PDB file of C-alpha atoms in Angstrom:
ATOM      1  CA  MET E   1     -12.980  75.505 -22.945  1.00  0.00           C
ATOM      2  CA  LYS E   2     -15.201  78.341 -24.624  1.00  0.00           C
ATOM      3  CA  MET E   3     -15.562  78.582 -28.237  1.00  0.00           C
ATOM      4  CA  THR E   4     -13.902  81.804 -29.190  1.00  0.00           C
ATOM      5  CA  ILE E   5     -13.543  83.368 -32.658  1.00  0.00           C
ATOM      6  CA  MET E   6     -10.359  81.688 -33.021  1.00  0.00           C
ATOM      7  CA  ALA E   7     -11.784  78.597 -32.167  1.00  0.00           C
ATOM      8  CA  TYR E   8     -14.685  78.929 -34.844  1.00  0.00           C
ATOM      9  CA  VAL E   9     -11.799  79.794 -37.739  1.00  0.00           C
ATOM     10  CA  TYR E  10      -9.749  76.874 -37.086  1.00  0.00           C
ATOM     11  CA  PRO E  11     -12.086  74.283 -38.168  1.00  0.00           C
ATOM     12  CA  ILE E  12     -12.816  76.488 -41.526  1.00  0.00           C
ATOM     13  CA  ILE E  13      -9.025  76.681 -42.361  1.00  0.00           C
ATOM     14  CA  LEU E  14      -8.279  72.878 -41.173  1.00  0.00           C
ATOM     15  CA  ARG E  15     -11.495  71.724 -43.653  1.00  0.00           C
ATOM     16  CA  GLY E  16      -9.899  73.234 -46.746  1.00  0.00           C
ATOM     17  CA  VAL E  17      -6.554  71.771 -45.718  1.00  0.00           C
ATOM     18  CA  VAL E  18      -7.894  67.854 -45.703  1.00  0.00           C
ATOM     19  CA  LYS E  19     -10.833  68.040 -48.414  1.00  0.00           C
ATOM     20  CA  GLU E  20      -9.086  67.464 -51.432  1.00  0.00           C
ATOM     21  CA  GLN E  21      -7.342  64.484 -49.944  1.00  0.00           C
ATOM     22  CA  LEU E  22     -10.748  63.141 -48.024  1.00  0.00           C
ATOM     23  CA  CYS E  23     -12.400  63.515 -51.666  1.00  0.00           C
ATOM     24  CA  LYS E  24     -10.253  60.437 -52.932  1.00  0.00           C
ATOM     25  CA  TYR E  25     -12.127  58.227 -49.982  1.00  0.00           C
ATOM     26  CA  TYR E  26     -15.752  59.769 -49.975  1.00  0.00           C
ATOM     27  CA  SER E  27     -18.003  60.844 -52.462  1.00  0.00           C
ATOM     28  CA  LYS E  28     -19.271  64.250 -53.010  1.00  0.00           C
ATOM     29  CA  ASP E  29     -22.720  63.609 -50.973  1.00  0.00           C
ATOM     30  CA  ASN E  30     -20.766  61.573 -48.558  1.00  0.00           C
ATOM     31  CA  MET E  31     -18.240  64.729 -47.877  1.00  0.00           C
ATOM     32  CA  LYS E  32     -20.958  66.855 -46.823  1.00  0.00           C
ATOM     33  CA  VAL E  33     -22.339  64.555 -44.275  1.00  0.00           C
ATOM     34  CA  LEU E  34     -18.733  63.784 -43.191  1.00  0.00           C
ATOM     35  CA  SER E  35     -17.635  67.593 -42.857  1.00  0.00           C
ATOM     36  CA  LYS E  36     -20.890  68.203 -40.661  1.00  0.00           C
ATOM     37  CA  LYS E  37     -19.890  65.316 -38.479  1.00  0.00           C
ATOM     38  CA  ILE E  38     -16.249  66.457 -37.823  1.00  0.00           C
ATOM     39  CA  HIS E  39     -17.104  69.878 -37.225  1.00  0.00           C
ATOM     40  CA  ASN E  40     -20.044  69.069 -34.471  1.00  0.00           C
ATOM     41  CA  GLU E  41     -17.443  66.525 -32.798  1.00  0.00           C
ATOM     42  CA  TYR E  42     -14.510  69.256 -32.981  1.00  0.00           C
ATOM     43  CA  ARG E  43     -16.843  71.546 -31.331  1.00  0.00           C
ATOM     44  CA  ALA E  44     -17.705  69.097 -28.743  1.00  0.00           C
ATOM     45  CA  ILE E  45     -13.999  68.206 -28.036  1.00  0.00           C
ATOM     46  CA  ILE E  46     -13.421  71.877 -27.446  1.00  0.00           C
ATOM     47  CA  LYS E  47     -16.470  72.229 -25.309  1.00  0.00           C
ATOM     48  CA  ARG E  48     -15.388  69.391 -22.956  1.00  0.00           C
ATOM     49  CA  SER E  49     -11.666  70.231 -23.045  1.00  0.00           C
ATOM     50  CA  PRO E  50     -10.193  72.248 -19.871  1.00  0.00           C
ATOM     51  CA  ASP E  51      -9.077  76.019 -20.482  1.00  0.00           C
ATOM     52  CA  ILE E  52      -5.197  76.229 -21.065  1.00  0.00           C
ATOM     53  CA  GLY E  53      -5.259  80.111 -21.164  1.00  0.00           C
ATOM     54  CA  GLY E  54      -6.894  81.022 -24.955  1.00  0.00           C
ATOM     55  CA  ARG E  55      -5.187  83.556 -27.155  1.00  0.00           C
ATOM     56  CA  LYS E  56      -2.624  84.330 -23.970  1.00  0.00           C
ATOM     57  CA  ASN E  57      -1.313  80.737 -24.762  1.00  0.00           C
ATOM     58  CA  LEU E  58       1.160  80.500 -27.405  1.00  0.00           C
ATOM     59  CA  PHE E  59       0.218  77.132 -28.133  1.00  0.00           C
ATOM     60  CA  MET E  60      -3.397  77.425 -28.657  1.00  0.00           C
ATOM     61  CA  GLY E  61      -3.298  76.852 -32.680  1.00  0.00           C
ATOM     62  CA  SER E  62      -1.522  73.932 -31.895  1.00  0.00           C
ATOM     63  CA  TYR E  63      -4.007  72.586 -29.689  1.00  0.00           C
ATOM     64  CA  LEU E  64      -6.932  73.759 -32.176  1.00  0.00           C
ATOM     65  CA  MET E  65      -5.190  71.800 -34.746  1.00  0.00           C
ATOM     66  CA  GLY E  66      -5.255  68.574 -32.847  1.00  0.00           C
ATOM     67  CA  ALA E  67      -8.758  68.816 -31.832  1.00  0.00           C
ATOM     68  CA  TYR E  68      -9.636  69.147 -35.618  1.00  0.00           C
ATOM     69  CA  ILE E  69      -7.477  66.084 -36.087  1.00  0.00           C
ATOM     70  CA  ILE E  70      -8.796  64.225 -33.572  1.00  0.00           C
ATOM     71  CA  ALA E  71     -12.383  64.836 -34.893  1.00  0.00           C
ATOM     72  CA  LEU E  72     -11.258  63.612 -38.277  1.00  0.00           C
ATOM     73  CA  TYR E  73     -10.069  60.577 -36.903  1.00  0.00           C
ATOM     74  CA  LYS E  74     -13.119  59.802 -34.875  1.00  0.00           C
ATOM     75  CA  ASN E  75     -15.245  60.168 -38.105  1.00  0.00           C
ATOM     76  CA  THR E  76     -13.247  58.406 -40.438  1.00  0.00           C
ATOM     77  CA  LYS E  77     -11.468  55.390 -38.512  1.00  0.00           C
ATOM     78  CA  ASP E  78     -14.053  53.041 -39.654  1.00  0.00           C
ATOM     79  CA  LYS E  79     -12.800  53.831 -43.416  1.00  0.00           C
ATOM     80  CA  LEU E  80      -9.232  54.623 -43.106  1.00  0.00           C
ATOM     81  CA  SER E  81      -6.389  53.332 -41.328  1.00  0.00           C
ATOM     82  CA  ILE E  82      -3.531  55.798 -39.198  1.00  0.00           C
ATOM     83  CA  THR E  83      -1.554  55.478 -42.080  1.00  0.00           C
ATOM     84  CA  GLU E  84      -3.900  56.777 -44.471  1.00  0.00           C
ATOM     85  CA  LEU E  85      -4.905  59.504 -41.870  1.00  0.00           C
ATOM     86  CA  ASP E  86      -1.398  60.407 -41.610  1.00  0.00           C
ATOM     87  CA  GLY E  87      -0.844  60.642 -45.507  1.00  0.00           C
ATOM     88  CA  ILE E  88      -4.186  63.005 -45.704  1.00  0.00           C
ATOM     89  CA  ILE E  89      -2.376  65.296 -42.905  1.00  0.00           C
ATOM     90  CA  SER E  90       0.705  65.432 -44.504  1.00  0.00           C
ATOM     91  CA  GLU E  91      -0.308  66.078 -48.035  1.00  0.00           C
ATOM     92  CA  GLY E  92      -2.807  68.633 -46.896  1.00  0.00           C
ATOM     93  CA  LEU E  93      -0.354  70.513 -45.148  1.00  0.00           C
ATOM     94  CA  LYS E  94       1.982  70.659 -47.815  1.00  0.00           C
ATOM     95  CA  ASN E  95      -0.360  71.790 -49.809  1.00  0.00           C
ATOM     96  CA  PHE E  96      -1.385  74.562 -47.276  1.00  0.00           C
ATOM     97  CA  HIS E  97      -0.173  77.823 -48.954  1.00  0.00           C
ATOM     98  CA  TYR E  98      -0.705  80.207 -46.177  1.00  0.00           C
ATOM     99  CA  MET E  99       0.985  78.406 -43.712  1.00  0.00           C
ATOM    100  CA  LYS E 100       4.179  77.234 -46.026  1.00  0.00           C
ATOM    101  CA  LYS E 101       4.280  81.179 -46.886  1.00  0.00           C
ATOM    102  CA  HIS E 102       3.941  82.085 -43.102  1.00  0.00           C
ATOM    103  CA  MET E 103       6.697  79.524 -42.043  1.00  0.00           C
ATOM    104  CA  SER E 104       8.860  80.582 -44.998  1.00  0.00           C
ATOM    105  CA  LYS E 105       9.498  84.121 -43.114  1.00  0.00           C
ATOM    106  CA  VAL E 106      10.256  82.589 -39.706  1.00  0.00           C
ATOM    107  CA  ASP E 107      13.652  82.316 -38.222  1.00  0.00           C
ATOM    108  CA  LEU E 108      13.617  79.194 -36.115  1.00  0.00           C
ATOM    109  CA  LEU E 109      17.075  79.399 -34.911  1.00  0.00           C
ATOM    110  CA  SER E 110      16.793  83.246 -34.243  1.00  0.00           C
ATOM    111  CA  VAL E 111      17.252  85.195 -31.058  1.00  0.00           C
ATOM    112  CA  ASN E 112      13.686  86.427 -31.648  1.00  0.00           C
ATOM    113  CA  TYR E 113      12.262  83.240 -31.875  1.00  0.00           C
ATOM    114  CA  LYS E 114      14.094  81.566 -29.063  1.00  0.00           C
ATOM    115  CA  ASN E 115      13.021  84.345 -26.740  1.00  0.00           C
ATOM    116  CA  LYS E 116       9.654  83.990 -27.728  1.00  0.00           C
ATOM    117  CA  ILE E 117       9.444  80.194 -26.863  1.00  0.00           C
ATOM    118  CA  GLU E 118      11.494  81.222 -23.497  1.00  0.00           C
ATOM    119  CA  GLN E 119       8.468  83.766 -22.883  1.00  0.00           C
ATOM    120  CA  ALA E 120       5.759  81.584 -23.780  1.00  0.00           C
ATOM    121  CA  GLY E 121       7.520  78.803 -21.028  1.00  0.00           C
ATOM    122  CA  LYS E 122       7.551  81.144 -18.714  1.00  0.00           C
ATOM    123  CA  TRP E 123       3.816  82.028 -18.865  1.00  0.00           C
ATOM    124  CA  CYS E 124       3.084  78.137 -18.728  1.00  0.00           C
ATOM    125  CA  LYS E 125       5.091  77.576 -15.744  1.00  0.00           C
ATOM    126  CA  LYS E 126       3.278  80.879 -13.967  1.00  0.00           C
ATOM    127  CA  ASN E 127      -0.161  79.200 -14.700  1.00  0.00           C
ATOM    128  CA  LYS E 128       0.840  75.549 -14.318  1.00  0.00           C
ATOM    129  CA  ASP E 129      -1.541  75.100 -11.463  1.00  0.00           C
ATOM    130  CA  LYS E 130      -4.464  77.283 -13.057  1.00  0.00           C
ATOM    131  CA  TYR E 131      -4.068  75.147 -16.486  1.00  0.00           C
ATOM    132  CA  PRO E 132      -2.691  71.709 -15.623  1.00  0.00           C
ATOM    133  CA  THR E 133      -3.089  70.152 -19.234  1.00  0.00           C
ATOM    134  CA  ASN E 134      -1.105  72.835 -20.683  1.00  0.00           C
ATOM    135  CA  TRP E 135       2.518  72.791 -21.981  1.00  0.00           C
ATOM    136  CA  GLN E 136       6.101  73.101 -20.197  1.00  0.00           C
ATOM    137  CA  VAL E 137       8.391  74.290 -22.389  1.00  0.00           C
ATOM    138  CA  GLU E 138      12.184  75.513 -22.236  1.00  0.00           C
ATOM    139  CA  VAL E 139      14.842  76.575 -24.448  1.00  0.00           C
ATOM    140  CA  LYS E 140      18.329  75.011 -23.864  1.00  0.00           C
ATOM    141  CA  ASP E 141      21.835  76.163 -25.142  1.00  0.00           C
ATOM    142  CA  LYS E 142      19.942  79.582 -25.968  1.00  0.00           C
ATOM    143  CA  GLU E 143      23.377  81.317 -27.811  1.00  0.00           C
ATOM    144  CA  ASN E 144      23.854  78.710 -30.204  1.00  0.00           C
ATOM    145  CA  PRO E 145      23.241  80.470 -33.334  1.00  0.00           C
ATOM    146  CA  ASN E 146      23.332  77.144 -35.180  1.00  0.00           C
ATOM    147  CA  LEU E 147      20.612  75.123 -33.144  1.00  0.00           C
ATOM    148  CA  THR E 148      17.308  75.575 -31.356  1.00  0.00           C
ATOM    149  CA  HIS E 149      17.240  73.268 -28.625  1.00  0.00           C
ATOM    150  CA  ILE E 150      13.762  73.132 -27.041  1.00  0.00           C
ATOM    151  CA  VAL E 151      12.443  70.887 -24.150  1.00  0.00           C
ATOM    152  CA  PHE E 152       8.671  70.083 -23.370  1.00  0.00           C
ATOM    153  CA  THR E 153       8.398  68.189 -20.439  1.00  0.00           C
ATOM    154  CA  LYS E 154       4.491  68.419 -20.650  1.00  0.00           C
ATOM    155  CA  CYS E 155       2.360  68.472 -23.937  1.00  0.00           C
ATOM    156  CA  GLY E 156      -1.213  69.683 -24.169  1.00  0.00           C
ATOM    157  CA  LEU E 157      -1.666  67.284 -27.236  1.00  0.00           C
ATOM    158  CA  CYS E 158      -0.746  64.048 -24.852  1.00  0.00           C
ATOM    159  CA  PHE E 159      -3.102  65.046 -22.172  1.00  0.00           C
ATOM    160  CA  LEU E 160      -5.734  65.749 -25.131  1.00  0.00           C
ATOM    161  CA  CYS E 161      -5.449  62.699 -27.194  1.00  0.00           C
ATOM    162  CA  LYS E 162      -5.556  60.833 -23.665  1.00  0.00           C
ATOM    163  CA  SER E 163      -8.752  62.349 -22.454  1.00  0.00           C
ATOM    164  CA  GLU E 164     -10.430  61.542 -25.696  1.00  0.00           C
ATOM    165  CA  GLY E 165      -9.762  58.078 -25.851  1.00  0.00           C
ATOM    166  CA  VAL E 166      -7.412  58.073 -28.911  1.00  0.00           C
ATOM    167  CA  PRO E 167      -3.753  57.946 -27.168  1.00  0.00           C
ATOM    168  CA  GLU E 168      -2.681  55.818 -30.633  1.00  0.00           C
ATOM    169  CA  ILE E 169      -3.022  59.062 -32.778  1.00  0.00           C
ATOM    170  CA  ILE E 170      -0.392  61.514 -30.785  1.00  0.00           C
ATOM    171  CA  SER E 171       2.101  60.283 -33.058  1.00  0.00           C
ATOM    172  CA  SER E 172       0.215  61.216 -35.796  1.00  0.00           C
ATOM    173  CA  LEU E 173       0.198  64.768 -34.441  1.00  0.00           C
ATOM    174  CA  CYS E 174       4.032  64.729 -33.506  1.00  0.00           C
ATOM    175  CA  VAL E 175       4.492  64.697 -37.254  1.00  0.00           C
ATOM    176  CA  THR E 176       3.207  67.734 -38.372  1.00  0.00           C
ATOM    177  CA  ASP E 177       5.674  69.480 -36.351  1.00  0.00           C
ATOM    178  CA  TYR E 178       8.685  67.721 -39.076  1.00  0.00           C
ATOM    179  CA  ILE E 179       6.441  69.272 -41.784  1.00  0.00           C
ATOM    180  CA  THR E 180       5.864  72.814 -40.792  1.00  0.00           C
ATOM    181  CA  MET E 181       9.384  73.417 -39.667  1.00  0.00           C
ATOM    182  CA  SER E 182      10.582  71.840 -43.120  1.00  0.00           C
ATOM    183  CA  PHE E 183       8.584  75.253 -44.575  1.00  0.00           C
ATOM    184  CA  ALA E 184      11.012  77.247 -42.536  1.00  0.00           C
ATOM    185  CA  LYS E 185      13.973  75.451 -44.271  1.00  0.00           C
ATOM    186  CA  CYS E 186      14.603  73.641 -41.289  1.00  0.00           C
ATOM    187  CA  LYS E 187      15.415  70.151 -39.968  1.00  0.00           C
ATOM    188  CA  LEU E 188      13.641  68.754 -36.893  1.00  0.00           C
ATOM    189  CA  GLU E 189      15.555  65.882 -35.165  1.00  0.00           C
ATOM    190  CA  ARG E 190      13.193  64.998 -31.871  1.00  0.00           C
ATOM    191  CA  PRO E 191      15.275  61.642 -30.329  1.00  0.00           C
ATOM    192  CA  THR E 192      12.836  61.263 -27.283  1.00  0.00           C
ATOM    193  CA  THR E 193       9.168  62.108 -27.118  1.00  0.00           C
ATOM    194  CA  LEU E 194       6.637  62.314 -24.563  1.00  0.00           C
ATOM    195  CA  GLY E 195       3.781  60.436 -27.049  1.00  0.00           C
ATOM    196  CA  LYS E 196       6.246  57.620 -26.666  1.00  0.00           C
ATOM    197  CA  GLY E 197       6.656  57.387 -22.873  1.00  0.00           C
ATOM    198  CA  SER E 198       9.421  59.433 -22.815  1.00  0.00           C
ATOM    199  CA  ASP E 199      10.067  62.073 -19.889  1.00  0.00           C
ATOM    200  CA  CYS E 200      10.489  64.913 -22.567  1.00  0.00           C
ATOM    201  CA  CYS E 201      10.276  65.926 -25.956  1.00  0.00           C
ATOM    202  CA  ASP E 202      13.601  66.724 -27.196  1.00  0.00           C
ATOM    203  CA  PHE E 203      13.329  69.246 -30.408  1.00  0.00           C
ATOM    204  CA  TYR E 204      16.808  69.652 -31.991  1.00  0.00           C
ATOM    205  CA  ILE E 205      16.337  72.273 -34.849  1.00  0.00           C
ATOM    206  CA  THR E 206      19.004  73.272 -37.508  1.00  0.00           C
ATOM    207  CA  ARG E 207      19.156  74.933 -40.839  1.00  0.00           C
ATOM    208  CA  LEU E 208      18.401  72.262 -43.780  1.00  0.00           C
TER     209      LEU E 208
END
């Protein structure tokens, strides 16, 4: 995968998201070294990962965030447990004011949002042979105004974690969905996940 402008911008944003939490575990001098290692690892992950369609892919942002979290994990796992990493990610996102503001304006139960996911699913399906490690998704029960039901039968982050040899943090990436959807005043229920060996990720989104 190429290092696009989008790929360059994401680690800059995400470094700011987790910096305050990481400072609880690392000294100022160690943070400088760690930040550089994470950035270099992130770039290496992107460059060795297969293309999934760039900006044409609605899920590209999720992929880049996943790559950064994997780079973070690889460079902190000797010091931090996965539980501590989850705490850093969760607290960082909860203090990520730009994302909170953006998500507060998104109606996850709207027809427009469902259409957006549906169109993304059609694009993914059309290009599944070209991008075999990409997401596959469809929207169910589209006319229900009180529910958004999304089903993923393939997940790009599951492929990424496995290819990077860190399947143990798939669940850490999954947790971010609950947090970001709460910013939109919505609740996510997900009884099945690909990361835990199910056939699909079943997203049931309702209002809080």
